[in-house]
Amino acid sequence: MLGHVRQLIERALIGESVPALVRWGKRVPRPLIQRMQADSFRTLVRYAAQHQKFFARKLREHGIDPKQVREPQDLGDIFTTPEDLRALPAEEFLCREPELVFETTGTSGGPKSVYFSYAELDFAARYEAAGLYENGVRKGDRVVCTFDVGYWFSSWVTFLACKRLGVFCSAVGKPHPREVYSRLGAYGYNVLVGDPTWLVSLSEIAEKEGTYPLKLIMAAGDRMTAVYRNYVESVWKCPVVLAYGSTEQGGAGMECLRREAYHVDEFNLYFEIVDPDPDGYGELVVTTLSRRTMPFVRYRVHDVTRFVEGPCACGATLRRIERIKGRRDEMVVMGAGNMYPEIFERVLHDVEGLAASWQVAVRQEGLHDILEFRLEMSNGASTSQVEGAIQENLKTLYPDVWANKVCGMYRLAFRFLPRGSLDQGRKPRRLVDERAT
Ligand SMILES: [Zn+2]
């Protein structure tokens, strides 16, 4: 019986039928999902042992025979980390000739490259398609997607998800919200997909100048605070659902209309929470079960969350994870982009008149992200000169960060404090996130 059900599911997974995938996401008993995951995990471990230099070396170092590995725990403390990915050449992880590359930023600067095949990108999109379908998107709807393009992954996934659904889609990069606002009526978009802060800016225009009827808004990026979400929903009078993922994981999960937690793609990804605290919160670790170009075995995402146990009212049997509680490191995701301390070290290092102590805080004022520089002066330089030099550096060194300011994604603020007030001892926190979650 289970064998027969499994065949049907696998056909739904590789086939074109999104409704079938959604149906199976609600019918498959958990023991069967777990068995499928365990089989796929073992298959991937054997494949990576044979084809991936990095993983093969780790197995040798730990004296582990891949044929004996039945579950993640059998790999002990073998993980793949973002630091490995950044430090080592791509050949260490590539298992076959790639067809696509995407990049992802991280905590200590410098992009990480992740390679895919066309089929793998397409496969990542089918879960987003299923999520959109479950949340009511149908043929005849019109989607506008404003995720940033460049080397980013997410815009392509949304585009291919819409293609799979047979839904009209404009994936237009991240223009000024006004450019999209001015086309909402003409093109009849009724589904918006974008970053939280971009959606807030668009909603501010719509609040003043009028809205259009929308069916659904999907936001990705976990910094959609409750305040932002309530505001956007109140302007458009339609639900905002959140999606979660990264280039390394692919699309990992999406909320259903209950909007309580992310349903994760267990048909494609194996999730673990490592080092959980007494409440179950720990670091998310992901194994990419279906990828063969550049698979990751036990990739440490550095995001902290926990599993939500028990069934969801929507009926899906796929496991849920809570919204990300924070990052293990210091990165702050905000309207300016992914901010990390190194950015500000570079921006401030040659500004005359500054003392050594400084801190940058991300705050929220009403509906806006504020990037606040807290500084101490070392001599008689004027504060306006210092502000000018910092803005100039930001514009020159980080044009993307500056472009988001021009777009209205955040505001800059400066606070000058008496000498010594920012002294934090040996391990100062240079970048702090003070927004309410
Ligand atoms: Zn649900």
XYZ file of C-alpha atoms and ligand atoms in Angstrom:
438
model
C 0.000 0.000 0.000
C 2.693 2.473 1.004
C 4.678 1.555 -2.091
C 1.724 2.419 -4.308
C 1.074 5.751 -2.543
C 4.727 6.545 -2.808
C 4.736 5.994 -6.557
C 1.803 8.378 -6.904
C 3.548 11.026 -4.832
C 6.759 10.724 -6.755
C 4.823 11.143 -9.974
C 3.223 14.299 -8.548
C 6.630 15.563 -7.486
C 8.317 15.249 -10.835
C 5.240 15.871 -12.951
C 3.722 19.191 -13.831
C 0.659 18.934 -11.648
C 0.768 21.545 -8.922
C -2.737 20.740 -7.614
C -1.648 17.109 -7.221
C 1.373 18.174 -5.209
C -0.831 20.323 -2.961
C -3.253 17.403 -2.479
C -0.446 15.025 -1.570
C 1.002 17.624 0.797
C -2.215 17.129 2.778
C -2.708 13.395 2.459
C 0.685 11.859 2.946
C 0.965 10.328 6.400
C 4.012 11.559 8.308
C 5.632 8.101 8.587
C 5.731 7.919 4.797
C 7.295 11.375 4.492
C 9.891 10.353 7.051
C 10.649 7.150 5.183
C 11.014 8.992 1.886
C 13.328 11.502 3.537
C 15.489 8.800 5.091
C 15.844 6.990 1.734
C 16.725 10.202 -0.098
C 19.204 11.150 2.609
C 21.043 7.834 2.309
C 21.093 8.094 -1.487
C 22.506 11.615 -1.360
C 25.183 10.671 1.183
C 26.402 7.898 -1.130
C 26.304 10.179 -4.161
C 28.204 13.002 -2.416
C 30.755 10.550 -1.008
C 31.527 9.560 -4.583
C 31.313 12.897 -6.364
C 32.002 15.718 -3.891
C 35.601 16.284 -2.820
C 34.649 18.258 0.277
C 32.251 15.662 1.670
C 34.471 12.698 0.731
C 37.354 14.297 2.611
C 35.180 14.917 5.686
C 34.114 11.260 5.705
C 37.740 10.128 5.464
C 38.820 12.488 8.252
C 36.103 11.129 10.522
C 36.653 7.512 9.461
C 33.015 7.107 8.408
C 31.917 4.583 5.789
C 29.125 6.211 3.750
C 27.399 2.833 3.353
C 26.878 2.723 7.117
C 25.167 6.133 7.243
C 21.430 5.749 7.802
C 20.490 9.102 9.314
C 22.107 12.521 9.893
C 23.219 11.606 13.412
C 25.465 8.909 11.935
C 27.577 11.715 10.461
C 28.508 12.991 13.928
C 29.745 16.536 13.668
C 30.190 16.576 9.893
C 28.524 19.713 8.568
C 28.912 22.066 5.628
C 29.165 25.698 6.686
C 28.829 29.050 4.910
C 32.465 29.606 5.892
C 33.492 26.417 4.025
C 31.580 27.594 1.008
C 33.243 30.981 1.021
C 36.768 29.786 1.763
C 37.030 26.826 -0.621
C 36.942 26.780 -4.435
C 33.659 25.727 -6.055
C 35.342 22.537 -7.380
C 35.304 21.234 -3.808
C 31.493 21.103 -3.895
C 30.619 20.671 -7.554
C 29.646 17.125 -8.459
C 28.983 17.633 -12.153
C 28.993 20.328 -14.828
C 26.687 23.197 -13.766
C 24.283 25.203 -15.907
C 23.544 28.169 -13.620
C 25.164 30.121 -10.831
C 23.634 32.316 -8.151
C 25.242 34.272 -5.378
C 24.361 34.890 -1.796
C 25.825 37.346 0.681
C 26.830 36.465 4.158
C 28.008 37.744 7.433
C 31.640 38.550 6.825
C 31.251 39.950 3.349
C 32.086 38.429 0.017
C 29.515 36.470 -1.969
C 29.122 32.704 -1.913
C 28.472 31.011 -5.233
C 25.922 28.224 -5.561
C 25.601 26.267 -8.809
C 22.529 24.534 -10.206
C 21.206 22.793 -13.277
C 18.164 24.161 -15.106
C 16.169 21.179 -13.879
C 17.140 21.876 -10.267
C 16.032 25.499 -10.515
C 12.771 24.341 -12.034
C 12.320 21.772 -9.296
C 12.877 24.409 -6.597
C 10.075 26.425 -8.198
C 7.473 23.684 -7.968
C 7.152 24.053 -4.207
C 6.640 27.810 -4.476
C 4.052 27.066 -7.146
C 2.318 24.688 -4.734
C 2.452 27.309 -1.970
C 0.959 29.983 -4.210
C -1.732 27.547 -5.356
C -2.601 26.609 -1.783
C -2.867 30.323 -1.013
C -5.347 30.847 -3.814
C -3.344 31.837 -6.903
C -4.939 30.473 -10.087
C -4.747 30.728 -13.851
C -6.108 34.138 -14.845
C -4.353 35.899 -11.962
C -1.531 38.334 -12.683
C 1.632 38.371 -10.601
C 4.232 41.124 -10.399
C 7.463 40.051 -8.720
C 9.901 42.730 -7.559
C 12.657 40.700 -5.950
C 16.051 42.070 -6.828
C 17.672 40.325 -9.777
C 21.385 40.409 -10.541
C 22.874 37.199 -9.189
C 19.933 36.537 -6.882
C 17.904 33.391 -7.025
C 14.437 34.308 -5.791
C 13.086 36.216 -8.778
C 13.746 33.268 -11.099
C 12.027 30.882 -8.725
C 8.888 33.010 -8.607
C 8.941 33.398 -12.387
C 9.232 29.629 -12.894
C 6.598 28.952 -10.237
C 4.171 31.157 -12.166
C 5.150 29.458 -15.418
C 4.327 26.106 -13.877
C 0.963 27.426 -12.683
C 0.233 28.965 -16.068
C -0.127 32.326 -14.343
C 0.788 35.665 -15.937
C 3.997 36.985 -14.375
C 6.181 40.082 -14.665
C 9.486 39.558 -12.855
C 10.897 43.036 -13.210
C 13.765 43.318 -10.740
C 13.389 45.907 -8.005
C 12.263 49.183 -9.522
C 11.137 52.218 -7.538
C 7.734 51.301 -6.058
C 6.150 54.154 -7.990
C 7.069 52.530 -11.298
C 5.102 49.453 -10.347
C 2.291 51.454 -8.774
C 1.767 53.343 -12.031
C 1.315 50.036 -13.890
C -0.904 48.196 -11.417
C -4.100 49.247 -13.156
C -2.861 48.937 -16.732
C -1.585 45.386 -16.367
C -4.224 44.273 -13.909
C -1.814 42.751 -11.390
C -3.649 41.160 -8.478
C -0.782 39.321 -6.760
C 2.296 41.156 -5.447
C 5.579 39.470 -4.589
C 8.461 41.436 -3.063
C 10.674 42.383 -0.140
C 8.954 43.569 3.052
C 10.323 47.116 2.984
C 9.607 47.520 -0.717
C 6.019 46.435 -0.114
C 5.709 48.974 2.709
C 6.908 51.771 0.404
C 4.462 50.733 -2.293
C 1.671 50.586 0.271
C 2.438 54.125 1.435
C 1.901 55.363 -2.108
C -1.301 53.350 -2.406
C -2.602 54.590 0.933
C -2.420 58.183 -0.343
C -3.347 57.674 -3.969
C -5.639 54.689 -3.986
C -5.414 50.919 -4.055
C -6.324 48.228 -6.577
C -8.049 44.955 -5.763
C -5.450 42.355 -4.802
C -5.838 38.678 -4.008
C -2.555 37.929 -2.280
C 0.775 39.472 -1.318
C 3.789 37.257 -0.784
C 6.809 38.677 1.003
C 10.124 36.936 1.388
C 12.735 37.956 3.828
C 12.012 37.422 7.439
C 12.080 41.058 8.487
C 8.389 41.541 7.856
C 7.595 42.615 11.385
C 4.026 42.355 12.635
C 3.756 46.148 12.330
C 4.756 46.088 8.665
C 2.537 43.134 7.877
C -0.522 44.641 9.580
C 0.013 47.915 7.778
C 0.366 46.346 4.314
C -2.647 44.099 4.911
C -4.734 47.045 6.116
C -3.898 49.153 3.051
C -4.659 46.456 0.472
C -7.231 44.518 2.496
C -5.670 41.229 1.441
C -3.491 38.650 3.188
C 0.305 38.901 3.277
C 1.979 35.491 3.443
C 5.680 35.041 4.072
C 8.091 32.716 2.335
C 11.458 31.590 3.618
C 14.529 30.372 1.804
C 18.018 31.163 0.638
C 20.147 30.476 -2.392
C 21.851 27.583 -0.626
C 18.597 25.935 0.472
C 16.438 27.028 -2.417
C 12.863 27.868 -1.508
C 12.535 26.308 1.916
C 9.030 27.085 3.051
C 5.943 29.224 2.833
C 3.144 30.148 5.190
C -0.384 29.016 4.497
C -3.225 31.468 5.000
C -3.177 30.758 8.764
C 0.076 32.729 8.725
C 1.485 31.010 11.775
C 4.641 29.267 10.555
C 6.423 28.140 7.399
C 5.397 24.801 5.910
C 8.729 23.432 4.742
C 9.469 21.489 1.563
C 10.111 18.069 3.037
C 9.840 16.425 -0.373
C 13.076 18.171 -1.313
C 14.889 19.216 1.859
C 15.795 17.468 5.087
C 15.703 19.809 8.074
C 17.385 19.423 11.434
C 17.543 21.779 14.402
C 20.917 21.368 16.051
C 21.933 22.330 19.597
C 18.362 23.114 20.613
C 17.745 25.035 23.828
C 15.097 23.832 26.331
C 12.387 25.544 24.250
C 13.471 23.743 21.080
C 15.184 26.709 19.433
C 18.412 25.854 17.680
C 20.275 26.333 14.453
C 18.553 25.228 11.262
C 20.545 22.673 9.261
C 19.453 21.644 5.788
C 20.339 18.797 3.437
C 19.389 19.328 -0.210
C 17.959 15.899 -1.027
C 17.319 16.216 -4.748
C 20.194 18.353 -6.027
C 23.082 16.671 -7.803
C 25.069 19.603 -9.241
C 26.159 21.138 -5.957
C 24.335 19.380 -3.148
C 24.837 20.274 0.495
C 24.926 17.672 3.211
C 23.934 19.201 6.554
C 24.389 22.852 5.638
C 24.415 25.131 8.681
C 22.085 27.961 7.780
C 22.999 30.010 10.887
C 19.314 30.904 11.342
C 17.730 30.094 14.672
C 14.223 28.632 14.760
C 12.305 25.604 16.044
C 9.868 23.041 14.697
C 6.173 23.624 15.279
C 4.776 20.225 16.180
C 1.257 19.056 15.566
C -1.033 19.416 12.569
C -1.914 22.762 10.996
C -5.551 23.738 10.519
C -4.944 23.953 6.750
C -4.494 20.179 6.678
C -0.936 20.008 5.317
C 1.070 17.226 6.923
C 4.375 18.865 5.985
C 6.309 20.011 8.996
C 6.411 23.642 10.015
C 9.185 25.839 11.355
C 8.626 29.047 13.265
C 9.641 32.377 11.891
C 13.367 32.917 12.216
C 14.173 34.134 15.695
C 17.531 35.568 14.761
C 20.836 34.778 13.190
C 23.625 33.125 14.988
C 25.882 35.842 13.764
C 25.509 39.561 13.524
C 23.918 40.086 10.154
C 20.880 42.341 10.088
C 18.398 42.104 7.241
C 16.739 45.467 6.625
C 15.606 47.924 3.991
C 19.211 48.714 3.068
C 19.853 45.019 2.263
C 21.783 42.458 4.280
C 23.887 44.525 6.644
C 26.898 43.229 8.491
C 29.498 44.991 10.635
C 32.195 44.858 7.980
C 30.228 47.268 5.788
C 30.410 49.943 8.469
C 34.030 49.268 9.275
C 34.793 50.083 5.655
C 32.492 53.079 5.511
C 33.888 54.662 8.673
C 37.564 53.776 8.550
C 38.869 56.919 6.781
C 36.363 59.476 8.057
C 38.291 62.265 9.761
C 37.394 63.404 13.245
C 35.875 60.141 14.523
C 36.934 58.379 17.708
C 37.521 54.615 17.599
C 34.241 53.627 19.267
C 31.109 53.495 17.189
C 27.922 51.537 16.790
C 25.323 51.251 14.063
C 21.758 50.467 15.090
C 18.821 49.445 12.961
C 15.703 50.966 14.431
C 12.111 51.238 13.409
C 10.206 54.509 13.424
C 6.585 53.939 12.540
C 6.813 52.052 9.285
C 10.397 52.836 8.442
C 13.744 51.226 9.004
C 16.307 53.704 10.294
C 20.017 53.084 9.989
C 21.457 55.063 12.857
C 25.167 55.824 13.173
C 26.160 56.375 16.814
C 29.472 58.157 16.836
C 31.959 59.917 19.024
C 34.127 62.770 17.783
C 37.849 62.873 18.423
C 38.617 66.490 17.647
C 37.050 69.667 16.384
C 35.728 68.368 13.050
C 32.176 69.456 12.363
C 29.411 66.905 12.587
C 28.094 67.942 9.171
C 31.492 67.185 7.570
C 31.462 63.760 9.204
C 27.921 63.047 8.013
C 28.849 64.130 4.486
C 31.955 61.919 4.404
C 30.001 58.878 5.639
C 27.274 59.330 3.042
C 29.888 59.765 0.326
C 31.642 56.542 1.375
C 28.385 54.624 1.504
C 27.470 55.840 -1.980
C 30.888 54.941 -3.443
C 31.610 51.688 -1.632
C 28.092 50.235 -1.494
C 26.047 51.586 -4.401
C 23.346 48.924 -3.832
C 22.901 50.024 -0.221
C 22.715 53.636 -1.374
C 20.233 52.804 -4.129
C 17.893 51.322 -1.525
C 18.049 54.609 0.387
C 17.200 56.571 -2.764
C 14.311 54.138 -3.229
C 13.034 55.058 0.255
C 13.692 51.613 1.766
C 15.256 53.143 4.888
C 16.478 56.443 6.334
C 19.849 57.461 7.686
C 20.272 59.067 11.097
C 23.306 60.308 13.012
C 23.738 60.628 16.754
C 26.841 62.163 18.252
C 27.566 61.054 21.783
C 29.994 62.204 24.476
C 33.383 60.490 24.462
C 33.400 57.141 26.221
C 29.681 56.469 25.999
C 30.120 53.804 23.284
C 32.939 51.990 25.017
C 31.863 48.347 25.157
C 35.032 46.612 26.196
C 36.829 43.916 24.263
C 33.981 42.533 22.197
C 31.891 45.501 21.090
C 28.626 44.950 19.269
C 29.077 47.090 16.227
C 25.758 46.390 14.549
C 22.597 45.990 16.569
C 19.016 45.356 15.565
C 16.660 47.230 17.857
C 13.433 46.732 15.928
C 10.489 45.090 17.623
C 9.690 41.720 16.106
Zn -1.021 25.381 7.293
